[in-house]
Amino acid sequence: MGRKENTDRWFMRVSRWGLVLFVAFPVLWSACSGSKNEMVKGFDDATEVPTLRTLDVETLISDSGITRYRIKAPEWLIYENAKEPYWYFPRGLHVEKFDSVFATEALIQGDTATYFKTKQLWRLDKNVRIENIKEEVFLTSQIFWDQRKREIYSDSFIHIETPDEVIEGYGFTSNEQMTRYRIRRTSGIFPIKRDSVASDSSRVDSVAPKPVPAVRAKQRKKS
């Protein structure tokens, strides 16, 4: 591959459909990385330069031959030459997790995300939001998603909205579906008094109806 003289010579663009070749965990990676050294040639520290840059990502990811995830992101950077290879999503990430029959189990999104390839570990940062099939919403500033252990955890403050109450605390661990979770240090549990809100006529116009969670809505559509 010859050198290009423009500033984007270390970036390689791929089409939306061609992107799936780069996201099969992790089998296809070695077959797609043969030209990575040439892509960063000419830079003093290749570990700080992405070997692949993709925009407007939307793709499906399979695990053991079954489609498990849908990923959407405005930008995807892959650092294959880093000491610990990783993927970085600087402008946000939206993940939809499916069960074995392609029904949505959970939705996860954050302002930024990092995937550590060797550890099979995700880290989502800033305005992290998770929705599960039980119509519960989780809000926090950071989560870790360990795909080897199939668990999600955090040490940060967590705000949980259920159909009946609001729970707040610090640190939690959960299964990948966010249906079985444990808060390490609970700081408050606040019951939702729906009857009192509905009977207060002075607040009816100011209280917006609760939206149907995306997970539940998508499952109804599939059924």
Tab-separated table of C-alpha atoms in Angstrom:
chain	number	residue	atom	x	y	z
A	1	MET	CA	0.000	0.000	0.000
A	2	GLY	CA	1.537	3.336	-1.012
A	3	ARG	CA	1.575	6.365	1.245
A	4	LYS	CA	-1.087	9.012	0.814
A	5	GLU	CA	-0.127	12.609	1.440
A	6	ASN	CA	-3.332	13.741	3.118
A	7	THR	CA	-3.960	13.722	6.864
A	8	ASP	CA	-6.385	10.823	6.706
A	9	ARG	CA	-3.877	8.292	5.330
A	10	TRP	CA	-3.992	6.183	8.494
A	11	PHE	CA	-7.772	5.790	8.371
A	12	MET	CA	-9.623	3.151	6.423
A	13	ARG	CA	-13.310	3.542	5.665
A	14	VAL	CA	-15.624	0.587	5.221
A	15	SER	CA	-19.244	0.418	4.175
A	16	ARG	CA	-22.024	-0.214	6.652
A	17	TRP	CA	-22.551	-3.751	5.405
A	18	GLY	CA	-18.861	-4.506	5.127
A	19	LEU	CA	-18.478	-3.538	8.763
A	20	VAL	CA	-19.833	-6.847	9.988
A	21	LEU	CA	-16.529	-8.472	8.979
A	22	PHE	CA	-14.798	-6.565	11.740
A	23	VAL	CA	-17.189	-7.173	14.610
A	24	ALA	CA	-17.504	-10.932	15.014
A	25	PHE	CA	-16.107	-11.478	18.509
A	26	PRO	CA	-13.202	-12.254	18.142
A	27	VAL	CA	-12.743	-14.896	15.427
A	28	LEU	CA	-12.727	-12.755	12.306
A	29	TRP	CA	-10.412	-10.107	13.706
A	30	SER	CA	-7.128	-11.798	12.797
A	31	ALA	CA	-8.272	-12.288	9.211
A	32	CYS	CA	-9.053	-8.586	8.798
A	33	SER	CA	-5.991	-6.982	10.346
A	34	GLY	CA	-3.232	-7.906	7.904
A	35	SER	CA	-2.595	-4.367	6.695
A	36	LYS	CA	-2.719	-2.594	10.042
A	37	ASN	CA	1.001	-1.781	10.101
A	38	GLU	CA	0.831	-0.094	6.722
A	39	MET	CA	-2.169	1.939	7.780
A	40	VAL	CA	-0.196	3.677	10.565
A	41	LYS	CA	3.143	3.819	8.768
A	42	GLY	CA	4.898	7.143	9.112
A	43	PHE	CA	3.880	7.931	12.717
A	44	ASP	CA	6.256	7.836	15.675
A	45	ASP	CA	3.799	6.183	18.069
A	46	ALA	CA	1.473	3.819	16.229
A	47	THR	CA	-0.279	2.854	19.478
A	48	GLU	CA	-2.006	6.244	19.600
A	49	VAL	CA	-3.335	6.083	16.048
A	50	PRO	CA	-6.542	4.189	15.178
A	51	THR	CA	-6.048	1.422	12.646
A	52	LEU	CA	-9.682	1.623	11.596
A	53	ARG	CA	-12.238	4.423	11.652
A	54	THR	CA	-15.875	3.937	10.734
A	55	LEU	CA	-18.764	6.418	10.743
A	56	ASP	CA	-22.504	5.847	11.188
A	57	VAL	CA	-22.185	2.297	12.474
A	58	GLU	CA	-25.219	0.020	12.565
A	59	THR	CA	-24.557	-3.700	12.631
A	60	LEU	CA	-25.540	-7.029	14.164
A	61	ILE	CA	-23.145	-9.160	16.208
A	62	SER	CA	-23.363	-12.931	16.595
A	63	ASP	CA	-22.231	-15.089	19.496
A	64	SER	CA	-21.938	-18.862	18.946
A	65	GLY	CA	-23.852	-18.547	15.693
A	66	ILE	CA	-26.800	-16.662	17.234
A	67	THR	CA	-27.443	-12.954	16.696
A	68	ARG	CA	-27.125	-11.387	20.148
A	69	TYR	CA	-26.562	-7.653	19.710
A	70	ARG	CA	-27.386	-4.690	17.519
A	71	ILE	CA	-24.878	-1.836	17.780
A	72	LYS	CA	-25.402	1.743	16.638
A	73	ALA	CA	-22.770	4.479	16.920
A	74	PRO	CA	-21.902	7.712	15.082
A	75	GLU	CA	-18.170	6.898	15.159
A	76	TRP	CA	-16.060	3.811	15.847
A	77	LEU	CA	-12.274	3.870	16.315
A	78	ILE	CA	-10.219	0.673	16.599
A	79	TYR	CA	-6.746	0.762	18.189
A	80	GLU	CA	-5.276	-2.588	17.215
A	81	ASN	CA	-1.667	-1.465	17.804
A	82	ALA	CA	-2.233	-0.403	21.409
A	83	LYS	CA	-0.555	-2.421	24.156
A	84	GLU	CA	-4.038	-3.579	25.095
A	85	PRO	CA	-6.084	-3.413	21.852
A	86	TYR	CA	-9.385	-1.636	22.262
A	87	TRP	CA	-12.307	-0.082	20.432
A	88	TYR	CA	-13.489	3.421	21.238
A	89	PHE	CA	-16.841	5.063	20.551
A	90	PRO	CA	-16.241	8.783	21.253
A	91	ARG	CA	-19.695	10.008	20.234
A	92	GLY	CA	-21.872	7.506	22.014
A	93	LEU	CA	-23.030	3.908	21.729
A	94	HIS	CA	-26.458	2.264	21.634
A	95	VAL	CA	-26.647	-1.504	22.214
A	96	GLU	CA	-29.729	-3.691	21.872
A	97	LYS	CA	-29.373	-7.176	23.395
A	98	PHE	CA	-31.416	-10.106	22.063
A	99	ASP	CA	-32.321	-13.485	23.497
A	100	SER	CA	-32.117	-16.773	21.573
A	101	VAL	CA	-35.325	-16.041	19.618
A	102	PHE	CA	-34.280	-12.498	18.682
A	103	ALA	CA	-36.545	-10.801	21.237
A	104	THR	CA	-35.130	-7.675	22.882
A	105	GLU	CA	-33.873	-8.306	26.426
A	106	ALA	CA	-32.217	-4.994	27.244
A	107	LEU	CA	-31.182	-1.627	25.848
A	108	ILE	CA	-27.899	0.008	26.885
A	109	GLN	CA	-26.532	3.399	25.872
A	110	GLY	CA	-23.885	5.895	26.981
A	111	ASP	CA	-22.163	9.082	25.832
A	112	THR	CA	-18.862	7.234	25.272
A	113	ALA	CA	-17.861	3.572	25.267
A	114	THR	CA	-14.669	1.509	25.244
A	115	TYR	CA	-14.326	-2.190	24.465
A	116	PHE	CA	-11.167	-3.967	25.686
A	117	LYS	CA	-10.816	-6.792	23.187
A	118	THR	CA	-8.555	-9.152	25.140
A	119	LYS	CA	-10.633	-8.948	28.322
A	120	GLN	CA	-13.960	-8.898	26.441
A	121	LEU	CA	-14.912	-6.018	28.704
A	122	TRP	CA	-17.051	-2.980	27.886
A	123	ARG	CA	-16.954	0.326	29.754
A	124	LEU	CA	-19.672	2.926	29.172
A	125	ASP	CA	-19.283	6.439	30.554
A	126	LYS	CA	-21.500	9.506	31.088
A	127	ASN	CA	-25.293	9.491	30.987
A	128	VAL	CA	-25.493	5.709	30.952
A	129	ARG	CA	-29.056	4.428	30.568
A	130	ILE	CA	-30.278	0.829	30.674
A	131	GLU	CA	-33.807	-0.500	30.130
A	132	ASN	CA	-34.883	-4.064	30.852
A	133	ILE	CA	-37.881	-6.229	30.020
A	134	LYS	CA	-39.437	-5.536	33.453
A	135	GLU	CA	-39.997	-1.877	32.528
A	136	GLU	CA	-37.182	-0.753	34.817
A	137	VAL	CA	-34.799	2.073	33.920
A	138	PHE	CA	-31.252	2.369	35.299
A	139	LEU	CA	-29.356	5.675	35.237
A	140	THR	CA	-25.701	6.023	36.236
A	141	SER	CA	-22.426	7.644	35.188
A	142	GLN	CA	-20.410	4.493	34.451
A	143	ILE	CA	-20.889	0.756	34.003
A	144	PHE	CA	-18.689	-2.207	33.166
A	145	TRP	CA	-20.044	-5.101	31.114
A	146	ASP	CA	-17.993	-8.303	31.415
A	147	GLN	CA	-18.977	-10.589	28.550
A	148	ARG	CA	-16.912	-13.489	29.865
A	149	LYS	CA	-18.693	-13.511	33.219
A	150	ARG	CA	-21.952	-12.335	31.617
A	151	GLU	CA	-22.471	-9.629	34.212
A	152	ILE	CA	-22.836	-5.855	34.428
A	153	TYR	CA	-21.500	-3.895	37.389
A	154	SER	CA	-20.633	-0.406	38.608
A	155	ASP	CA	-19.144	1.394	41.601
A	156	SER	CA	-20.957	4.646	40.801
A	157	PHE	CA	-24.196	6.182	42.038
A	158	ILE	CA	-27.214	4.364	40.564
A	159	HIS	CA	-30.790	5.591	40.105
A	160	ILE	CA	-33.382	2.901	39.338
A	161	GLU	CA	-36.958	3.587	38.279
A	162	THR	CA	-39.371	0.651	38.568
A	163	PRO	CA	-43.139	0.650	37.968
A	164	ASP	CA	-43.701	0.945	41.740
A	165	GLU	CA	-40.727	2.740	43.258
A	166	VAL	CA	-37.487	4.640	42.804
A	167	ILE	CA	-34.321	3.125	44.262
A	168	GLU	CA	-31.007	4.927	44.690
A	169	GLY	CA	-27.660	3.700	45.912
A	170	TYR	CA	-23.967	3.215	45.217
A	171	GLY	CA	-22.538	0.270	43.310
A	172	PHE	CA	-24.394	-2.700	41.861
A	173	THR	CA	-23.931	-6.035	40.133
A	174	SER	CA	-26.383	-7.632	37.726
A	175	ASN	CA	-26.901	-10.272	35.091
A	176	GLU	CA	-26.684	-9.139	31.452
A	177	GLN	CA	-30.456	-8.767	31.194
A	178	MET	CA	-30.521	-6.409	34.224
A	179	THR	CA	-33.346	-8.469	35.726
A	180	ARG	CA	-31.435	-9.838	38.742
A	181	TYR	CA	-29.378	-7.147	40.419
A	182	ARG	CA	-27.988	-6.250	43.824
A	183	ILE	CA	-27.231	-2.738	45.067
A	184	ARG	CA	-24.217	-2.690	47.361
A	185	ARG	CA	-25.210	0.369	49.399
A	186	THR	CA	-28.800	1.568	49.177
A	187	SER	CA	-29.293	5.252	50.003
A	188	GLY	CA	-33.041	5.539	49.463
A	189	ILE	CA	-36.240	3.815	48.339
A	190	PHE	CA	-39.133	6.041	47.323
A	191	PRO	CA	-42.565	4.516	46.577
A	192	ILE	CA	-44.405	5.978	43.609
A	193	LYS	CA	-47.826	7.235	44.735
A	194	ARG	CA	-49.717	7.102	41.479
A	195	ASP	CA	-53.166	7.635	43.073
A	196	SER	CA	-52.160	10.845	44.804
A	197	VAL	CA	-50.631	12.213	41.633
A	198	ALA	CA	-53.724	11.391	39.587
A	199	SER	CA	-56.096	12.955	42.152
A	200	ASP	CA	-54.209	16.237	42.351
A	201	SER	CA	-55.975	18.222	39.630
A	202	SER	CA	-53.533	21.093	39.923
A	203	ARG	CA	-50.722	18.849	38.702
A	204	VAL	CA	-52.473	16.872	35.986
A	205	ASP	CA	-51.325	19.126	33.161
A	206	SER	CA	-47.755	19.290	34.424
A	207	VAL	CA	-47.230	15.550	34.855
A	208	ALA	CA	-46.365	13.894	31.552
A	209	PRO	CA	-47.641	10.336	31.014
A	210	LYS	CA	-45.037	7.673	31.513
A	211	PRO	CA	-43.743	6.491	28.117
A	212	VAL	CA	-43.826	2.817	27.249
A	213	PRO	CA	-40.230	1.529	27.567
A	214	ALA	CA	-38.608	0.711	24.261
A	215	VAL	CA	-37.932	-2.882	25.276
A	216	ARG	CA	-41.590	-3.628	25.967
A	217	ALA	CA	-42.790	-1.795	22.892
A	218	LYS	CA	-40.467	-3.728	20.601
A	219	GLN	CA	-41.550	-7.051	22.058
A	220	ARG	CA	-45.205	-6.272	21.454
A	221	LYS	CA	-44.375	-5.482	17.850
A	222	LYS	CA	-42.583	-8.800	17.419
A	223	SER	CA	-45.424	-10.862	18.921
